[in-house]
Coordinates of C-alpha atoms in Angstrom, one line a residue:
X1 CA 0.8 -23.5 -32.2
X2 CA -1.2 -20.7 -33.3
X3 CA -0.3 -17.4 -32.6
X4 CA -3.0 -15.4 -31.9
X5 CA -3.7 -18.6 -29.0
X6 CA 0.2 -18.1 -28.0
X7 CA -0.3 -13.9 -27.7
X8 CA -3.6 -14.7 -25.9
X9 CA -1.7 -16.8 -23.2
X10 CA 1.1 -14.6 -23.0
X11 CA -1.2 -12.0 -22.6
X12 CA -3.2 -14.2 -19.5
X13 CA 0.1 -14.7 -18.4
X14 CA 0.4 -11.4 -17.1
X15 CA -3.1 -11.0 -15.4
X16 CA -3.7 -12.5 -12.2
X17 CA -5.8 -14.6 -11.5
X18 CA -5.0 -16.3 -14.7
X19 CA -0.8 -16.1 -13.7
X20 CA -2.9 -18.6 -10.9
X21 CA -3.4 -21.3 -13.1
X22 CA -1.8 -23.5 -14.0
X23 CA 0.3 -23.5 -17.3
X24 CA -2.0 -26.7 -18.8
X25 CA -4.7 -24.8 -18.0
X26 CA -3.9 -21.7 -18.7
X27 CA -4.0 -23.0 -22.9
X28 CA -7.2 -24.5 -22.2
X29 CA -8.8 -21.2 -20.9
X30 CA -7.1 -19.1 -24.2
X31 CA -8.4 -21.2 -26.2
X32 CA -11.9 -20.3 -25.3
X33 CA -11.9 -17.0 -26.1
X34 CA -12.4 -14.7 -28.5
X35 CA -11.1 -11.5 -29.4
X36 CA -13.8 -8.2 -29.5
X37 CA -13.5 -5.4 -31.1
X38 CA -14.6 -1.6 -30.4
X39 CA -14.6 1.7 -32.3
X40 CA -14.4 4.9 -29.5
X41 CA -17.3 5.4 -28.6
X42 CA -19.1 2.8 -29.1
X43 CA -21.2 0.5 -26.8
X44 CA -19.9 -3.0 -25.7
X45 CA -23.4 -4.0 -23.5
X46 CA -26.1 -2.0 -22.2
X47 CA -27.7 -2.4 -18.4
X48 CA -30.3 -4.9 -18.0
X49 CA -28.9 -6.6 -21.4
X50 CA -27.5 -10.5 -21.7
X51 CA -24.1 -10.9 -21.5
X52 CA -22.0 -13.2 -23.2
X53 CA -19.2 -13.4 -21.4
X54 CA -16.8 -11.9 -19.4
X55 CA -14.3 -9.2 -21.4
X56 CA -11.8 -8.3 -20.3
X57 CA -9.1 -5.2 -22.1
X58 CA -6.5 -6.9 -23.9
X59 CA -6.0 -3.1 -25.7
X60 CA -7.7 0.8 -25.0
X61 CA -10.2 1.7 -22.1
X62 CA -14.0 1.6 -20.8
X63 CA -15.6 3.2 -18.7
X64 CA -18.4 1.2 -16.6
X65 CA -21.9 3.6 -16.9
X66 CA -24.3 3.1 -14.3
X67 CA -27.7 3.3 -14.4
X68 CA -28.6 7.0 -14.3
X69 CA -25.8 7.4 -16.4
X70 CA -22.9 8.0 -14.5
X71 CA -19.5 6.8 -14.5
X72 CA -18.3 5.1 -11.9
X73 CA -15.4 3.5 -13.3
X74 CA -12.8 4.0 -16.2
X75 CA -10.9 0.8 -17.1
X76 CA -7.6 0.0 -19.0
X77 CA -5.9 -3.2 -20.5
X78 CA -6.1 -6.4 -18.1
X79 CA -9.4 -5.2 -16.1
X80 CA -12.6 -7.3 -15.8
X81 CA -15.9 -6.5 -15.9
X82 CA -19.1 -8.1 -16.4
X83 CA -18.6 -10.3 -13.7
X84 CA -20.8 -8.7 -11.7
X85 CA -23.4 -9.7 -14.2
X86 CA -22.6 -12.9 -14.9
X87 CA -22.3 -13.6 -11.1
X88 CA -25.9 -13.6 -10.5
X89 CA -29.2 -13.3 -13.2
X90 CA -26.5 -13.2 -16.1
X91 CA -27.4 -9.3 -17.0
X92 CA -25.6 -6.6 -17.3
X93 CA -26.4 -4.5 -13.8
X94 CA -24.0 -1.5 -15.7
X95 CA -23.2 -0.4 -19.9
X96 CA -19.9 -0.8 -20.7
X97 CA -18.9 1.7 -23.6
X98 CA -15.5 1.9 -25.2
X99 CA -13.5 5.6 -24.4
X100 CA -10.6 5.1 -27.0
X101 CA -10.2 1.8 -29.9
X102 CA -11.0 -0.9 -27.9
X103 CA -9.3 -4.6 -27.7
X104 CA -11.4 -7.2 -25.2
X105 CA -11.0 -10.5 -25.2
X106 CA -14.3 -12.0 -24.7
X107 CA -14.1 -15.5 -21.8
X108 CA -18.0 -17.6 -22.6
X109 CA -20.3 -17.3 -19.4
X110 CA -19.7 -20.9 -19.3
X111 CA -15.8 -21.3 -19.0
X112 CA -16.3 -18.2 -16.1
X113 CA -19.1 -20.9 -14.7
X114 CA -16.4 -23.6 -14.8
X115 CA -13.4 -21.7 -13.8
X116 CA -15.4 -20.5 -11.0
X117 CA -16.2 -23.3 -9.6
X118 CA -13.2 -25.0 -9.9
X119 CA -10.4 -22.8 -9.8
X120 CA -9.9 -21.4 -6.1
X121 CA -7.9 -18.2 -6.8
X122 CA -10.5 -17.5 -9.8
X123 CA -13.6 -18.1 -7.3
X124 CA -11.6 -15.7 -4.8
X125 CA -10.5 -12.8 -7.0
X126 CA -14.2 -12.6 -8.5
X127 CA -15.5 -12.7 -5.1
X128 CA -14.4 -9.6 -4.6
X129 CA -17.8 -7.7 -5.2
X130 CA -17.6 -5.6 -1.7
X131 CA -14.4 -4.5 -2.7
X132 CA -15.2 -3.2 -5.7
X133 CA -17.6 -1.7 -5.5
X134 CA -15.2 0.1 -2.8
X135 CA -13.8 1.2 -4.8
X136 CA -16.1 3.0 -7.4
X137 CA -16.8 4.5 -4.2
X138 CA -13.1 6.0 -3.8
X139 CA -13.4 7.2 -6.8
X140 CA -16.6 9.2 -6.6
X141 CA -15.9 11.4 -3.1
X142 CA -12.3 11.4 -3.6
X143 CA -11.5 15.3 -3.4
X144 CA -9.9 16.3 -5.9
X145 CA -6.6 16.9 -4.8
X146 CA -6.3 14.3 -4.2
X147 CA -6.5 12.4 -8.1
X148 CA -4.8 14.8 -10.1
X149 CA -1.3 15.4 -11.0
X150 CA 1.2 18.0 -9.8
X151 CA 3.0 20.1 -11.1
X152 CA 1.5 20.6 -14.6
X153 CA 3.5 21.9 -16.8
X154 CA 2.6 25.3 -18.3
X155 CA 4.2 27.5 -21.6
X156 CA 4.1 31.2 -22.5
X157 CA 1.7 31.7 -25.0
X158 CA 3.9 32.9 -27.9
X159 CA 5.7 29.2 -28.0
X160 CA 5.8 27.6 -30.7
X161 CA 4.3 24.5 -32.1
X162 CA 6.4 22.4 -32.7
X163 CA 8.0 23.3 -29.5
X164 CA 5.3 22.0 -27.1
X165 CA 5.4 18.6 -29.2
X166 CA 8.5 18.4 -28.3
X167 CA 8.4 19.3 -24.8
X168 CA 5.2 16.7 -25.0
X169 CA 7.3 14.5 -25.9
X170 CA 11.1 14.9 -23.4
X171 CA 8.2 15.2 -20.4
X172 CA 6.0 12.6 -21.7
X173 CA 3.0 14.6 -21.1
X174 CA -0.3 15.3 -23.1
X175 CA -1.0 18.3 -22.1
X176 CA 0.5 21.4 -21.5
X177 CA -1.0 24.7 -19.5
X178 CA -1.0 27.8 -21.6
X179 CA -0.1 31.4 -19.4
X180 CA -1.5 34.9 -20.9
X181 CA 0.8 37.2 -18.7
X182 CA 1.5 35.4 -16.3
X183 CA -1.9 33.8 -15.5
X184 CA -3.8 30.2 -17.4
X185 CA -5.3 31.1 -19.6
X186 CA -5.8 27.6 -22.2
X187 CA -5.0 23.9 -22.9
X188 CA -3.2 22.3 -25.8
X189 CA -2.5 18.4 -26.2
X190 CA -1.9 16.0 -28.0
X191 CA -5.2 15.5 -29.9
X192 CA -4.7 19.7 -30.7
X193 CA -1.5 18.5 -32.4
X194 CA -3.1 16.3 -34.5
X195 CA -6.5 17.8 -34.9
X196 CA -5.6 21.0 -35.0
X197 CA -2.4 21.4 -37.1
X198 CA -1.8 18.3 -38.7
X199 CA -4.9 17.8 -39.8
X200 CA -5.3 20.8 -41.0
X201 CA -1.7 21.3 -42.6
X202 CA -1.0 23.7 -40.4
X203 CA 2.3 26.1 -39.8
X204 CA 5.2 23.6 -36.1
X205 CA 6.0 27.8 -36.5
X206 CA 2.3 29.5 -35.6
X207 CA 2.2 30.3 -31.9
X208 CA 0.3 27.4 -29.4
X209 CA -2.4 30.1 -29.1
X210 CA -3.2 29.2 -32.8
X211 CA -4.9 25.7 -31.5
X212 CA -5.3 25.3 -27.2
X213 CA -8.5 25.4 -25.8
X214 CA -9.2 28.6 -24.7
X215 CA -10.2 28.8 -20.8
X216 CA -11.5 25.0 -20.3
X217 CA -14.0 23.6 -18.1
X218 CA -12.0 23.5 -15.0
X219 CA -12.6 22.3 -11.3
X220 CA -10.7 23.3 -7.9
X221 CA -8.6 21.3 -5.7
X222 CA -11.8 20.5 -3.8
X223 CA -14.2 19.3 -6.1
X224 CA -14.9 15.3 -6.4
X225 CA -14.2 12.8 -8.5
X226 CA -17.4 12.6 -9.7
X227 CA -17.0 15.8 -10.7
X228 CA -14.9 14.5 -13.1
X229 CA -16.3 11.8 -14.2
X230 CA -19.3 13.7 -14.7
X231 CA -17.4 16.4 -16.7
X232 CA -15.0 13.9 -18.7
X233 CA -18.7 11.9 -19.5
X234 CA -21.3 14.9 -20.7
X235 CA -18.0 17.5 -22.6
X236 CA -16.5 14.2 -23.5
X237 CA -13.1 15.3 -22.6
X238 CA -9.4 13.8 -21.1
X239 CA -7.6 16.3 -19.2
X240 CA -9.6 18.3 -17.1
X241 CA -8.0 21.7 -15.4
X242 CA -7.0 22.2 -11.8
X243 CA -7.2 26.1 -10.6
X244 CA -6.6 27.3 -7.3
X245 CA -6.5 31.2 -7.4
X246 CA -6.9 31.0 -10.5
X247 CA -3.0 29.0 -11.1
X248 CA -3.3 25.7 -12.7
X249 CA -2.2 23.6 -10.1
X250 CA -2.8 20.2 -11.6
X251 CA -4.4 18.2 -14.3
X252 CA -6.9 14.8 -14.1
X253 CA -6.7 13.0 -17.0
X254 CA -8.9 9.6 -17.8
X255 CA -5.1 8.3 -17.1
X256 CA -5.0 9.5 -13.5
X257 CA -8.5 7.6 -12.9
X258 CA -7.3 4.7 -14.6
X259 CA -4.1 4.8 -13.3
X260 CA -5.9 5.3 -9.6
X261 CA -7.2 2.5 -9.7
X262 CA -5.6 0.6 -10.5
X263 CA -2.9 1.7 -7.2
X264 CA -4.2 -1.5 -4.9
X265 CA -2.2 -3.7 -2.5
X266 CA -2.7 -6.7 -4.5
X267 CA -1.0 -5.0 -7.6
X268 CA 1.8 -5.1 -5.7
X269 CA 2.1 -7.9 -4.4
X270 CA 1.2 -9.3 -7.7
X271 CA 4.3 -7.3 -9.9
X272 CA 6.7 -7.3 -6.5
X273 CA 5.8 -11.6 -7.1
X274 CA 7.2 -11.6 -10.3
X275 CA 9.6 -9.2 -10.8
X276 CA 12.7 -10.9 -11.8
X277 CA 15.2 -8.1 -10.7
X278 CA 16.1 -5.6 -7.6
X279 CA 15.4 -3.1 -9.9
X280 CA 12.2 -4.1 -10.7
X281 CA 11.2 -4.5 -7.0
X282 CA 12.7 -0.7 -6.0
X283 CA 9.7 0.4 -8.7
X284 CA 6.9 -0.3 -7.2
X285 CA 8.4 0.4 -3.7
X286 CA 8.7 4.0 -4.8
X287 CA 4.8 3.8 -5.6
X288 CA 4.2 2.9 -1.6
X289 CA 3.5 6.7 -0.3
X290 CA 1.3 7.0 -3.4
X291 CA -0.9 3.9 -2.1
X292 CA -0.3 5.5 1.5
X293 CA -2.4 8.1 0.5
X294 CA -4.7 6.9 -1.4
X295 CA -6.3 4.4 1.2
X296 CA -6.2 7.7 4.2
X297 CA -7.7 9.5 1.5
X298 CA -10.1 7.1 1.4
X299 CA -10.5 6.2 4.6
X300 CA -9.9 3.0 5.2
X301 CA -9.0 2.2 9.6
X302 CA -5.1 2.7 10.4
X303 CA -4.3 -0.6 10.8
X304 CA -5.6 -1.4 7.5
X305 CA -3.3 0.7 5.6
X306 CA -0.6 -0.5 7.6
X307 CA -1.8 -3.9 7.0
X308 CA -1.9 -3.9 3.5
X309 CA 1.6 -1.8 3.8
X310 CA 3.9 -4.5 5.5
X311 CA 2.2 -7.0 3.0
X312 CA 4.2 -5.3 0.2
X313 CA 6.8 -5.1 2.3
X314 CA 6.7 -8.8 3.0
X315 CA 6.3 -10.5 -0.3
X316 CA 9.4 -7.9 -1.7
X317 CA 11.3 -9.4 1.4
X318 CA 10.2 -13.3 0.0
X319 CA 11.0 -11.8 -3.7
X320 CA 14.2 -11.1 -2.5
X321 CA 15.0 -14.0 -1.4
X322 CA 13.8 -16.4 -4.0
X323 CA 15.9 -13.8 -6.1
X324 CA 19.0 -14.9 -3.7
X325 CA 18.9 -18.6 -3.4
X326 CA 18.0 -18.8 -7.4
X327 CA 22.0 -17.2 -7.7
X328 CA 23.5 -19.0 -3.9
X329 CA 21.6 -22.7 -5.4
X330 CA 20.0 -24.7 -2.3
X331 CA 20.5 -23.9 1.7
X332 CA 22.1 -26.3 2.9
X333 CA 19.7 -26.8 5.9
X334 CA 16.2 -25.3 6.4
X335 CA 16.2 -22.2 7.7
X336 CA 13.5 -19.1 8.6
X337 CA 14.0 -15.6 7.8
X338 CA 11.9 -13.5 10.3
X339 CA 10.9 -9.7 10.5
X340 CA 11.0 -7.6 13.7
X341 CA 10.1 -3.7 14.8
X342 CA 6.7 -2.3 12.1
X343 CA 7.3 -4.9 9.5
X344 CA 6.7 -7.6 12.4
X345 CA 4.2 -6.0 13.5
X346 CA 2.4 -5.3 10.1
X347 CA 2.4 -2.1 11.1
X348 CA 4.9 -0.3 8.5
X349 CA 3.1 3.5 7.6
X350 CA 5.7 3.1 4.1
X351 CA 8.8 2.7 2.9
X352 CA 11.1 2.5 6.5
X353 CA 14.4 0.3 8.0
X354 CA 15.0 -2.9 7.8
X355 CA 14.8 -5.2 11.1
X356 CA 15.0 -8.7 10.4
X357 CA 17.4 -11.9 11.1
X358 CA 17.3 -15.9 11.1
X359 CA 16.4 -19.0 12.5
X360 CA 19.1 -21.4 11.4
X361 CA 18.2 -25.2 11.3
X362 CA 20.5 -26.8 14.9
X363 CA 22.2 -29.2 12.0
X364 CA 24.2 -26.1 10.4
X365 CA 27.6 -26.5 10.9
X366 CA 31.0 -23.6 10.7
X367 CA 31.1 -24.0 6.4
X368 CA 26.9 -23.2 6.2
X369 CA 26.4 -19.8 7.7
X370 CA 29.4 -18.9 4.9
X371 CA 26.0 -20.0 2.2
X372 CA 23.6 -17.6 4.7
X373 CA 26.0 -14.2 5.2
X374 CA 25.8 -14.5 1.6
X375 CA 22.1 -14.8 1.4
X376 CA 21.8 -12.2 4.1
X377 CA 23.4 -9.8 2.1
X378 CA 21.7 -10.7 -0.3
X379 CA 18.4 -9.5 0.9
X380 CA 19.8 -7.1 3.1
X381 CA 21.1 -5.3 0.4
X382 CA 18.1 -6.0 -1.3
X383 CA 15.9 -4.2 0.9
X384 CA 18.2 -1.1 1.1
X385 CA 18.2 -0.9 -2.7
X386 CA 13.9 -0.6 -2.3
X387 CA 13.8 1.9 0.6
X388 CA 14.1 0.2 3.5
X389 CA 17.2 1.6 4.7
X390 CA 19.6 -0.4 7.1
X391 CA 18.9 -0.1 10.4
X392 CA 20.9 1.8 12.5
X393 CA 21.1 -0.3 15.3
X394 CA 22.2 -3.4 13.2
X395 CA 18.8 -5.5 13.7
X396 CA 19.4 -7.3 10.6
X397 CA 20.6 -11.0 9.3
X398 CA 23.6 -9.8 8.1
X399 CA 24.7 -9.2 11.4
X400 CA 26.0 -12.9 13.2
X401 CA 25.0 -11.9 16.1
X402 CA 21.4 -11.9 14.3
X403 CA 21.4 -14.9 12.7
X404 CA 22.2 -18.0 14.4
X405 CA 20.8 -21.6 14.8
X406 CA 17.3 -22.3 16.9
X407 CA 19.6 -23.4 20.4
X408 CA 21.4 -20.2 20.2
X409 CA 18.6 -18.2 19.7
X410 CA 16.8 -20.2 22.8
X411 CA 20.0 -18.8 25.4
X412 CA 19.7 -16.1 23.6
X413 CA 16.0 -15.3 25.6
X414 CA 16.5 -17.7 28.3
X415 CA 20.2 -15.2 28.7
X416 CA 17.9 -11.8 28.6
X417 CA 15.1 -13.0 31.0
X418 CA 17.2 -14.3 33.5
X419 CA 19.7 -11.3 33.6
X420 CA 17.0 -8.3 32.4
X421 CA 19.6 -5.5 32.3
X422 CA 19.5 -2.1 30.2
X423 CA 20.4 -3.8 27.0
X424 CA 18.8 -7.2 27.9
X425 CA 15.3 -5.5 28.0
X426 CA 15.9 -2.9 24.1
X427 CA 16.8 -6.7 23.1
X428 CA 13.9 -8.5 24.3
X429 CA 11.5 -5.9 23.5
X430 CA 12.4 -5.9 20.0
X431 CA 12.9 -9.6 19.4
X432 CA 9.7 -10.0 21.2
X433 CA 7.8 -8.3 17.5
X434 CA 9.4 -11.4 15.4
X435 CA 6.8 -12.3 12.7
X436 CA 8.1 -15.2 10.0
X437 CA 8.4 -14.2 6.2
X438 CA 9.5 -17.4 4.7
X439 CA 10.9 -20.9 5.4
X440 CA 10.2 -22.9 8.0
X441 CA 8.3 -21.4 10.3
X442 CA 8.7 -25.0 12.6
X443 CA 11.9 -23.4 14.1
X444 CA 9.6 -20.5 15.5
X445 CA 6.7 -21.7 16.8
X446 CA 7.7 -24.0 19.8
X447 CA 10.5 -21.1 20.7
X448 CA 8.4 -18.8 20.6
X449 CA 5.8 -20.7 23.2
X450 CA 8.4 -21.2 25.2
X451 CA 10.0 -18.1 26.0
X452 CA 6.4 -16.1 26.7
X453 CA 6.0 -19.4 29.1
X454 CA 9.4 -18.7 31.0
X455 CA 9.3 -14.4 31.1
X456 CA 6.0 -14.3 32.4
X457 CA 7.0 -16.4 35.2
X458 CA 9.5 -14.5 36.0
X459 CA 8.3 -11.3 37.8
X460 CA 11.0 -9.8 37.6
X461 CA 11.2 -9.4 34.0
X462 CA 8.4 -8.4 33.6
X463 CA 8.6 -5.6 36.3
X464 CA 11.5 -4.5 34.0
X465 CA 9.7 -4.8 31.1
X466 CA 6.8 -2.8 32.5
X467 CA 9.8 -0.2 33.5
X468 CA 11.2 0.2 30.5
X469 CA 7.4 0.7 28.3
X470 CA 7.1 3.4 29.9
X471 CA 10.5 5.5 28.7
X472 CA 7.6 6.5 25.7
X473 CA 5.1 9.1 27.2
X474 CA 2.6 10.7 25.8
X475 CA 3.4 14.7 24.9
X476 CA 1.6 16.1 27.5
X477 CA 2.4 19.1 29.6
X478 CA 1.0 20.9 33.0
X479 CA -3.2 21.1 32.9
X480 CA -2.8 18.6 30.5
X481 CA -2.1 20.7 27.2
X482 CA -0.2 19.4 25.1
X483 CA 2.9 20.0 24.7
X484 CA 5.1 19.7 21.9
X485 CA 9.0 20.1 20.7
X486 CA 10.5 22.9 22.2
X487 CA 13.7 23.1 20.2
X488 CA 15.5 22.1 16.8
X489 CA 14.1 21.3 13.5
X490 CA 11.1 20.2 15.1
X491 CA 10.0 23.0 18.1
X492 CA 6.4 23.1 18.7
X493 CA 5.7 19.8 17.3
X494 CA 4.4 16.3 18.7
X495 CA 6.2 13.0 17.4
X496 CA 3.5 11.3 16.8
X497 CA 5.7 8.1 16.7
X498 CA 8.2 8.2 19.5
X499 CA 5.5 9.9 21.5
X500 CA 2.3 8.9 20.0
X501 CA 2.2 5.1 18.9
X502 CA 5.4 3.9 20.4
X503 CA 3.3 4.3 23.9
X504 CA 0.7 2.4 23.2
X505 CA 2.7 0.0 21.8
X506 CA 4.2 -0.9 23.7
X507 CA 1.5 -1.0 26.4
X508 CA 0.5 -3.7 24.3
X509 CA 3.4 -5.8 23.8
X510 CA 3.9 -5.4 27.9
X511 CA 0.2 -7.5 27.0
X512 CA 1.3 -9.8 25.6
X513 CA 3.9 -10.8 28.0
X514 CA 1.2 -11.4 31.2
X515 CA -1.0 -12.4 29.2
X516 CA 1.4 -15.2 27.0
X517 CA -0.2 -13.9 24.2
X518 CA 1.0 -14.6 20.1
X519 CA 0.0 -11.6 18.8
X520 CA 2.7 -9.6 17.4
X521 CA 0.2 -6.7 16.4
X522 CA -0.6 -4.0 18.7
X523 CA -4.0 -3.6 18.0
X524 CA -4.7 -7.0 18.1
X525 CA -3.0 -7.4 21.1
X526 CA -5.4 -5.2 23.1
X527 CA -8.3 -6.9 21.5
X528 CA -6.5 -10.4 22.6
X529 CA -5.8 -8.9 26.5
X530 CA -8.9 -7.9 26.4
X531 CA -10.6 -11.1 26.2
X532 CA -7.7 -13.0 28.3
X533 CA -8.7 -10.9 30.8
X534 CA -5.3 -9.2 31.4
X535 CA -7.3 -5.6 31.3
X536 CA -10.4 -4.6 31.6
X537 CA -13.2 -4.5 28.9
X538 CA -13.2 -0.9 29.7
X539 CA -10.5 0.2 29.8
X540 CA -9.7 -1.9 26.4
X541 CA -12.1 -0.4 24.7
X542 CA -10.2 3.1 25.9
X543 CA -7.0 2.3 24.7
X544 CA -7.5 0.4 21.6
X545 CA -9.3 4.1 20.7
X546 CA -7.3 6.5 22.1
X547 CA -4.6 4.8 20.3
X548 CA -7.0 4.3 16.7
X549 CA -6.6 8.0 16.9
X550 CA -3.2 8.5 17.1
X551 CA -2.2 6.5 14.4
X552 CA -5.3 8.0 12.3
X553 CA -3.9 11.3 12.9
X554 CA -0.5 10.3 12.2
X555 CA -1.0 8.7 9.1
X556 CA -3.5 11.3 8.0
X557 CA -0.2 13.7 8.5
X558 CA 1.7 11.2 6.3
X559 CA -0.6 11.5 3.8
X560 CA -1.1 15.3 3.5
X561 CA 3.0 15.2 3.5
X562 CA 3.0 12.6 0.1
X563 CA 0.5 15.0 -1.5
X564 CA 2.2 17.8 -1.2
X565 CA 5.1 16.2 -3.0
X566 CA 7.1 16.0 0.3
X567 CA 8.5 13.1 2.2
X568 CA 6.6 11.8 4.8
X569 CA 8.0 12.0 8.3
X570 CA 5.7 12.0 12.1
X571 CA 6.2 15.3 13.0
X572 CA 2.7 17.2 13.2
X573 CA 1.9 21.3 14.3
X574 CA -0.5 21.5 16.0
X575 CA -1.5 23.7 13.6
X576 CA -2.2 21.0 11.1
X577 CA -5.7 20.5 13.4
X578 CA -8.5 22.2 14.6
X579 CA -9.1 23.0 17.6
X580 CA -11.8 20.4 18.4
X581 CA -8.8 17.5 16.8
X582 CA -6.3 18.8 19.4
X583 CA -9.3 18.6 22.4
X584 CA -10.0 14.8 21.1
X585 CA -6.0 14.2 20.1
X586 CA -5.5 15.8 24.1
X587 CA -7.9 13.5 25.2
X588 CA -6.6 9.9 23.5
X589 CA -3.2 10.7 25.2
X590 CA -4.6 11.4 28.8
X591 CA -6.1 7.6 28.2
X592 CA -2.4 6.7 26.9
X593 CA -1.1 8.0 30.5
X594 CA -3.8 6.4 32.3
X595 CA -3.1 3.0 31.6
X596 CA 0.6 3.5 31.8
X597 CA 0.2 4.9 35.2
X598 CA -1.6 1.8 35.8
X599 CA 0.5 -0.5 34.1
X600 CA 2.5 1.2 36.6
X601 CA 1.1 0.7 39.5
X602 CA 1.7 -2.8 38.7
X603 CA 5.0 -3.2 38.6
X604 CA 5.1 -2.2 41.5
X605 CA 2.9 -4.3 43.2
X606 CA 5.3 -6.7 41.9
X607 CA 8.6 -6.2 42.9

């Protein structure tokens, strides 16, 4: 096979949606691609010109410029461009220009349209126009404080060029801040080392002040992403220092902007699906907090953020199962891996502990249990290595109690319903949030429906579940003010999990039980409960609005912590909120308390 053709095929195997094509189809597509090279600064095409095809970056970087001259996107390897024009009238809607020496692959128009018509995955990928446009809007409206790389490295003004170069090499950075008398004075970059030292034949012993850019253009953390793009375009620079109070607090580079646009849940899912080791999966999940902060900063709804985050956990779990089966061999009987807790409800705000179980086909023998114990251990250990730590309550498939044939699971649920003691209530609450992740879903479908039917008709069990849902109360004090934690490490804070979202989660579970609703996600349960008449339209809308505010406030708090380099938690200080925000949060808590009282009265009527 031609070496260039094999290079293209190997590259396409790492690029979505080409990686979803069959091997023969991918080889055919590879033959239709052509190479084009563009030096830095060269226009690839101008707005209004006829497009020759779809461009795919192999090496280098490309900036996309709108008709007003504003940069709307900075693209790197594996990014495509030109599809919007191809899907409309064949004319370029924007201008594309190489910012570095760039190599692109060009897919001819006819081949693009054939793939668009014949390949569903290809069509879905390039029909994401609204999403792409939204991401452009995201970067231009983001605060610089959310885009910048924090903790920039600074050096004294008398440091030698040689030592500066070594520091940049060892710390894997492309620039250093230079200080004089403790204040930011200038910037030195790897390009300065090339253009001002090597090219000019300067000694490596000269101080960095001799080659640095003194008093470079800077921005404040409160500036917008559009300010960064405009400055980089106008001044043709690749690094922008971020200054606050005369101190260098961050750097924004073209790489940061490219990386920002590359951070998407789809990219995480794709990378996780292709991972070959637990270490590779752990490297992916380590980036989830940054994704959460970015999604929150772009003002996505809380249910979108948590759904996208959970999708990554699901993919990681499925990949770990596949890797385990690769090592252990195929399962002896059909089985189903399920998640419960926040992953089951698709409400993960970041990496959290794991809650899972397995349902096995009733044909499983005692000897088969050895295989499933090994499978559970491989997956659970892998999840722990990826940051989904072991469940403190041992609600995991590694616990033999939670790795059983379907008939045993039926006995579990029947026993909890018929004998609703406190332990049964707790277990039922967890298990009502089960959601299939991988395997034979038929093992769960009938079990779920059977359980909902039995449970909803047992008024004593329902009453106990209602009582259990009232154990977590919103943080309301006297006169309906917001009550904070009185002592300990989190004194004067609100627990936005156990006193914020959990009370609504518990209510949603009760409504699903009362209405025999199959939804597991809290917001979906509330909407389904309204549609089924379990709660009134006005009560449902009030509770959904309250839940949205509480969940969004929690996510915004965690995103702030992530941006500040802290580990996110659920403890919010009222001092972080304005009077306006506190007032609305208090109103949301009042709504939750009111709905709890309503459910409590229903419980009294049952008993």
